[in-house]
Amino acid sequence: MSVLGATLLVSGSLTALVMGKVLVSLLSKEVEGRIDHAGYTILRLARRRLPADLRESLHDDEWLPEMDDILERHKDRPITRLVWPLRFSMPLLLWGAARTARIVRATPALSTRLKVYLRSSTAIVRVIKRIAGATPREGDAFGESIEKSSRARILQSAELSVGVDLPERPDLVLTDANGEEHHIFVKIPLAQTGSGRETALTLWAKHNDRSSP
Amino acid sequence: MPDKIRMTTSVASVLREFLEAPTEHQYGFDLMQRCGLSSGSLYPILARLEKAEWIVGRFEEIDPSKEGRRPRKYYTLTAAGARAAVCELDLLSERFKPPVWDFGSKPATGGAW
């Protein structure tokens, strides 16, 4: 082998060695980046299992900062950084998100509902009177905003937004002087707040119609 | 007056952790590790306890841009929650206390005495 050939062989081997090392380093960085994303990706999927109104409070405000913390704590240990985010996010995806959402949005116990029903009887009477013939007046009763459509008349308490699935059976069915049937739905949602619980009452009156308001 | 909570061993172990340091901030991931529970079991428990007003959740008061991270949510026991938790854990330990066997005046040692 000539001197030139030997020089080429050595320099070629060195170049291949350097290239190999660079490739391995790039690959390991790529894998590390993907490790970080694995937990977040699963957590994002868990987010999709939550009802839209709970996604921010549960996923964005609570689980996401926890995931940041897990990755930060184990930043020097790539295997731990893969394991803990998965252990954190997988159970939430599989059952935790759905269970937590069910608890947060749970309907109050029957006794609580009855108490609120009784307390709200005055409001119900007002709604009944209104249905029985009155023209809706803006801003009376308990501060409803009144919406009219061709199919339904909706009375909604001012503190709450619309977008509620009405149950199959109304809470009250009333027949007015003209023999027309009116379905009354009472909803008592519980909204979690930072310090405790808020109870608010919403009444819907539907004029002879069971489709969504 | 806080609401009643259905007591399970998982709920009891979470309450035990809270009672270890009643005034300290408890974070979800730390509780998960200390109680040996999965996140899928822990967060529903925390939601139930918060709803029953045994614990209260708040957010760290940090400046995210300065700290370079989002504020975490932490939980602390409420006073009523602490009382109820002690009561429930007492009841639970009473219920699971092993029975006391009466062997008579002599210890049952197989006649070695």
XYZ file of C-alpha atoms in Angstrom:
326
model
C 0.000 0.000 0.000
C 1.358 3.366 -0.932
C 1.811 6.187 1.553
C -1.042 8.067 -0.135
C -3.348 5.086 0.213
C -2.520 4.657 3.886
C -3.092 8.370 4.553
C -6.475 8.221 2.793
C -7.476 5.138 4.776
C -6.573 6.736 8.107
C -8.248 10.054 7.350
C -11.316 8.258 5.973
C -11.588 6.165 9.145
C -11.225 9.246 11.330
C -13.915 11.076 9.362
C -16.253 8.082 9.636
C -15.599 7.898 13.378
C -16.346 11.593 13.877
C -19.433 11.386 11.671
C -20.651 8.347 13.630
C -20.199 10.143 16.930
C -22.039 13.209 15.676
C -24.869 11.018 14.401
C -25.171 9.159 17.712
C -25.197 12.447 19.610
C -27.867 13.897 17.298
C -29.937 10.750 17.625
C -29.743 10.766 21.421
C -30.789 14.430 21.505
C -33.687 13.629 19.194
C -34.772 10.755 21.425
C -34.439 12.955 24.528
C -36.661 15.588 22.954
C -39.245 12.969 22.133
C -39.082 11.605 25.679
C -40.124 15.024 26.971
C -42.981 15.142 24.526
C -44.339 11.675 25.290
C -45.785 12.698 28.657
C -47.231 15.939 27.303
C -48.799 14.129 24.339
C -50.570 11.631 26.572
C -51.660 14.410 28.897
C -53.101 16.267 25.908
C -55.098 13.156 25.038
C -56.336 13.004 28.647
C -57.408 16.637 28.252
C -59.639 15.628 25.378
C -61.466 13.211 27.662
C -62.506 16.114 29.884
C -65.642 18.166 29.261
C -64.734 21.455 27.542
C -65.461 23.604 30.588
C -63.115 21.616 32.840
C -60.132 21.402 30.502
C -58.600 24.638 31.665
C -59.032 24.137 35.396
C -57.930 20.497 35.462
C -55.459 20.095 32.625
C -54.037 23.551 31.962
C -53.931 24.801 35.549
C -53.237 21.628 37.496
C -51.833 18.682 35.564
C -49.641 20.614 33.138
C -47.639 22.460 35.834
C -47.195 19.118 37.626
C -45.786 17.615 34.435
C -43.393 20.566 34.062
C -42.255 19.937 37.607
C -41.720 16.211 37.028
C -39.529 16.890 33.994
C -37.626 19.632 35.778
C -36.899 17.413 38.784
C -35.529 14.604 36.669
C -33.819 16.623 33.979
C -30.501 14.802 34.424
C -31.996 11.310 34.346
C -33.430 10.483 30.929
C -34.911 7.117 31.860
C -36.653 8.504 34.952
C -37.760 11.393 32.770
C -39.493 8.907 30.530
C -40.966 6.731 33.267
C -42.512 9.315 35.630
C -44.278 11.407 32.985
C -45.796 8.212 31.612
C -46.787 7.037 35.077
C -48.356 10.422 35.668
C -50.206 10.845 32.380
C -51.318 7.312 31.471
C -53.673 6.715 34.432
C -55.203 10.131 33.834
C -55.821 9.230 30.217
C -57.192 5.786 30.974
C -59.560 6.557 33.843
C -58.465 9.535 35.967
C -59.692 12.327 33.702
C -63.162 10.860 33.310
C -63.499 10.049 37.014
C -62.308 13.463 38.152
C -64.680 15.180 35.737
C -67.578 13.079 36.998
C -66.824 14.085 40.581
C -66.359 17.774 39.837
C -69.602 17.947 37.885
C -71.604 15.527 40.012
C -75.228 16.351 40.549
C -75.886 17.242 44.156
C -77.629 14.743 46.398
C -81.413 14.518 46.215
C -81.785 16.138 49.654
C -79.771 19.170 48.498
C -81.805 19.364 45.310
C -85.047 19.234 47.278
C -83.879 21.982 49.620
C -83.035 24.227 46.693
C -86.318 23.330 44.997
C -88.213 24.444 48.065
C -86.177 27.609 48.431
C -86.736 28.400 44.796
C -90.473 27.843 44.838
C -91.122 31.595 44.656
C -89.052 31.802 41.522
C -90.953 28.865 40.034
C -94.279 30.546 40.770
C -93.043 33.661 38.975
C -92.102 31.604 35.954
C -95.476 29.891 35.983
C -97.256 33.253 36.117
C -95.191 34.497 33.260
C -95.967 31.466 31.130
C -99.645 31.664 31.945
C -100.001 34.718 29.847
C -97.730 37.580 30.681
C -95.486 39.306 28.229
C -91.902 38.867 29.397
C -90.528 41.943 31.033
C -86.836 42.587 30.889
C -84.936 42.350 34.168
C -87.613 41.268 36.614
C -87.943 38.040 38.628
C -84.451 36.825 39.503
C -82.548 38.670 36.821
C -83.174 36.474 33.824
C -82.120 37.289 30.367
C -84.996 36.430 28.147
C -84.522 34.885 24.789
C -87.215 34.149 22.305
C -87.221 31.766 19.427
C -89.947 30.400 17.256
C -89.938 27.088 19.116
C -89.032 27.805 22.692
C -89.027 30.475 25.276
C -86.011 30.270 27.487
C -85.666 31.783 30.879
C -82.115 31.691 32.006
C -80.608 32.943 35.229
C -78.199 35.741 34.570
C -75.132 34.157 36.205
C -74.975 31.123 33.974
C -74.279 30.496 30.358
C -76.535 28.546 28.025
C -75.466 25.247 26.475
C -77.082 22.760 28.805
C -78.432 19.356 27.900
C -81.969 19.195 29.103
C -83.104 15.906 30.579
C -85.640 13.692 28.868
C -88.366 14.416 31.404
C -89.214 17.900 32.608
C -89.393 18.624 36.327
C -92.838 20.155 35.966
C -95.466 20.049 33.260
C -97.988 22.865 33.315
C -101.090 23.428 31.291
C -102.159 27.031 30.862
C -105.612 28.520 30.401
C -105.478 27.861 26.650
C -104.773 24.187 27.233
C -101.187 24.474 26.086
C -98.519 22.384 27.787
C -95.362 23.944 29.179
C -92.347 21.993 30.341
C -90.327 23.403 33.191
C -86.761 22.265 33.762
C -84.888 23.127 36.905
C -81.159 22.786 36.934
C -78.873 23.179 39.916
C -75.300 23.154 38.717
C -72.409 23.179 41.126
C -69.453 25.199 39.978
C -66.148 24.751 41.756
C -64.441 27.937 42.715
C -61.123 28.532 44.387
C -62.537 28.799 47.871
C -65.571 26.611 47.845
C -68.840 25.900 46.187
C -71.391 28.043 44.480
C -74.925 26.959 43.962
C -76.986 28.636 41.331
C -80.395 27.859 40.008
C -81.488 27.968 36.433
C -85.004 27.544 35.199
C -85.982 26.767 31.667
C -89.496 26.932 30.445
C -90.165 25.218 27.151
C -93.298 25.841 25.227
C -94.665 22.510 24.045
C -91.370 21.351 22.699
C -88.677 18.924 23.826
C -85.864 19.789 21.473
C -82.892 21.767 22.784
C -83.571 25.401 23.614
C -69.857 21.730 58.200
C -68.045 19.691 55.549
C -69.854 16.988 53.622
C -69.386 13.293 54.398
C -66.811 11.361 52.415
C -66.944 7.685 51.562
C -63.882 6.345 53.317
C -61.655 3.933 51.437
C -58.078 2.931 52.206
C -56.854 5.237 49.425
C -58.795 8.200 50.821
C -57.491 7.332 54.278
C -53.881 7.281 53.105
C -54.290 10.682 51.435
C -55.856 12.126 54.588
C -53.044 10.621 56.655
C -50.537 12.518 54.514
C -52.460 15.751 54.960
C -52.595 15.238 58.720
C -48.825 14.625 58.878
C -48.354 18.316 58.105
C -51.748 20.005 58.255
C -50.530 23.488 57.383
C -48.099 22.499 54.661
C -48.795 22.803 50.968
C -49.481 19.423 49.408
C -48.941 18.978 45.685
C -50.540 16.321 43.514
C -47.363 14.628 42.302
C -45.776 14.556 45.767
C -48.926 13.058 47.271
C -48.969 10.499 44.497
C -45.468 9.363 45.404
C -45.924 9.423 49.167
C -49.283 7.619 49.151
C -48.247 5.156 46.461
C -51.316 6.004 44.407
C -51.612 6.501 40.687
C -52.609 9.897 39.353
C -55.823 8.320 38.120
C -56.773 7.453 41.688
C -55.354 10.499 43.430
C -56.986 13.305 41.446
C -60.541 11.979 41.835
C -59.872 11.731 45.585
C -58.572 15.293 45.713
C -61.602 16.466 43.742
C -63.922 14.682 46.159
C -62.160 16.097 49.227
C -62.148 19.596 47.768
C -65.807 19.387 46.893
C -66.629 18.240 50.412
C -64.573 21.192 51.718
C -62.122 19.004 53.647
C -59.259 20.510 51.671
C -58.892 23.700 49.728
C -56.900 24.159 46.536
C -54.909 27.291 45.760
C -52.270 28.307 43.272
C -48.695 29.228 44.045
C -48.179 32.950 43.938
C -45.246 33.148 41.583
C -44.386 35.211 38.562
C -44.291 32.620 35.764
C -42.049 34.743 33.548
C -39.527 35.178 36.353
C -39.619 31.592 37.588
C -39.784 30.109 34.118
C -42.601 27.764 35.061
C -46.329 27.729 35.559
C -47.739 28.031 39.102
C -48.638 24.675 40.616
C -51.856 23.995 42.457
C -51.453 22.990 46.045
C -53.901 21.789 48.656
C -54.198 22.379 52.380
C -56.538 20.928 54.964
C -59.347 23.122 56.179
C -59.942 23.265 59.930
C -63.235 21.400 59.588
C -61.546 18.941 57.233
C -58.800 18.251 59.752
C -61.341 17.513 62.482
C -63.390 15.281 60.209
C -60.269 13.490 58.956
C -59.050 12.718 62.481
C -62.509 11.396 63.363
C -62.745 9.218 60.275
C -59.223 7.818 60.652
C -59.969 7.012 64.294
C -63.102 5.153 63.282
C -61.265 3.346 60.539
C -58.370 2.234 62.759
C -60.874 1.107 65.370
C -62.711 -0.933 62.775
C -59.553 -2.602 61.487
C -57.902 -3.188 64.842
C -57.116 -6.918 65.211
C -59.311 -8.700 67.759
C -57.895 -9.427 71.211
C -57.841 -13.155 71.871
C -58.337 -14.399 75.364
C -56.269 -17.564 76.056
C -57.192 -17.768 79.695
C -54.792 -17.103 82.583
C -51.978 -19.292 81.238
C -50.238 -18.349 78.029
C -50.733 -20.948 75.264
C -47.167 -22.196 74.942
C -47.816 -25.870 74.251
C -46.938 -26.985 77.793
C -43.379 -25.638 77.755
C -44.008 -23.925 81.096
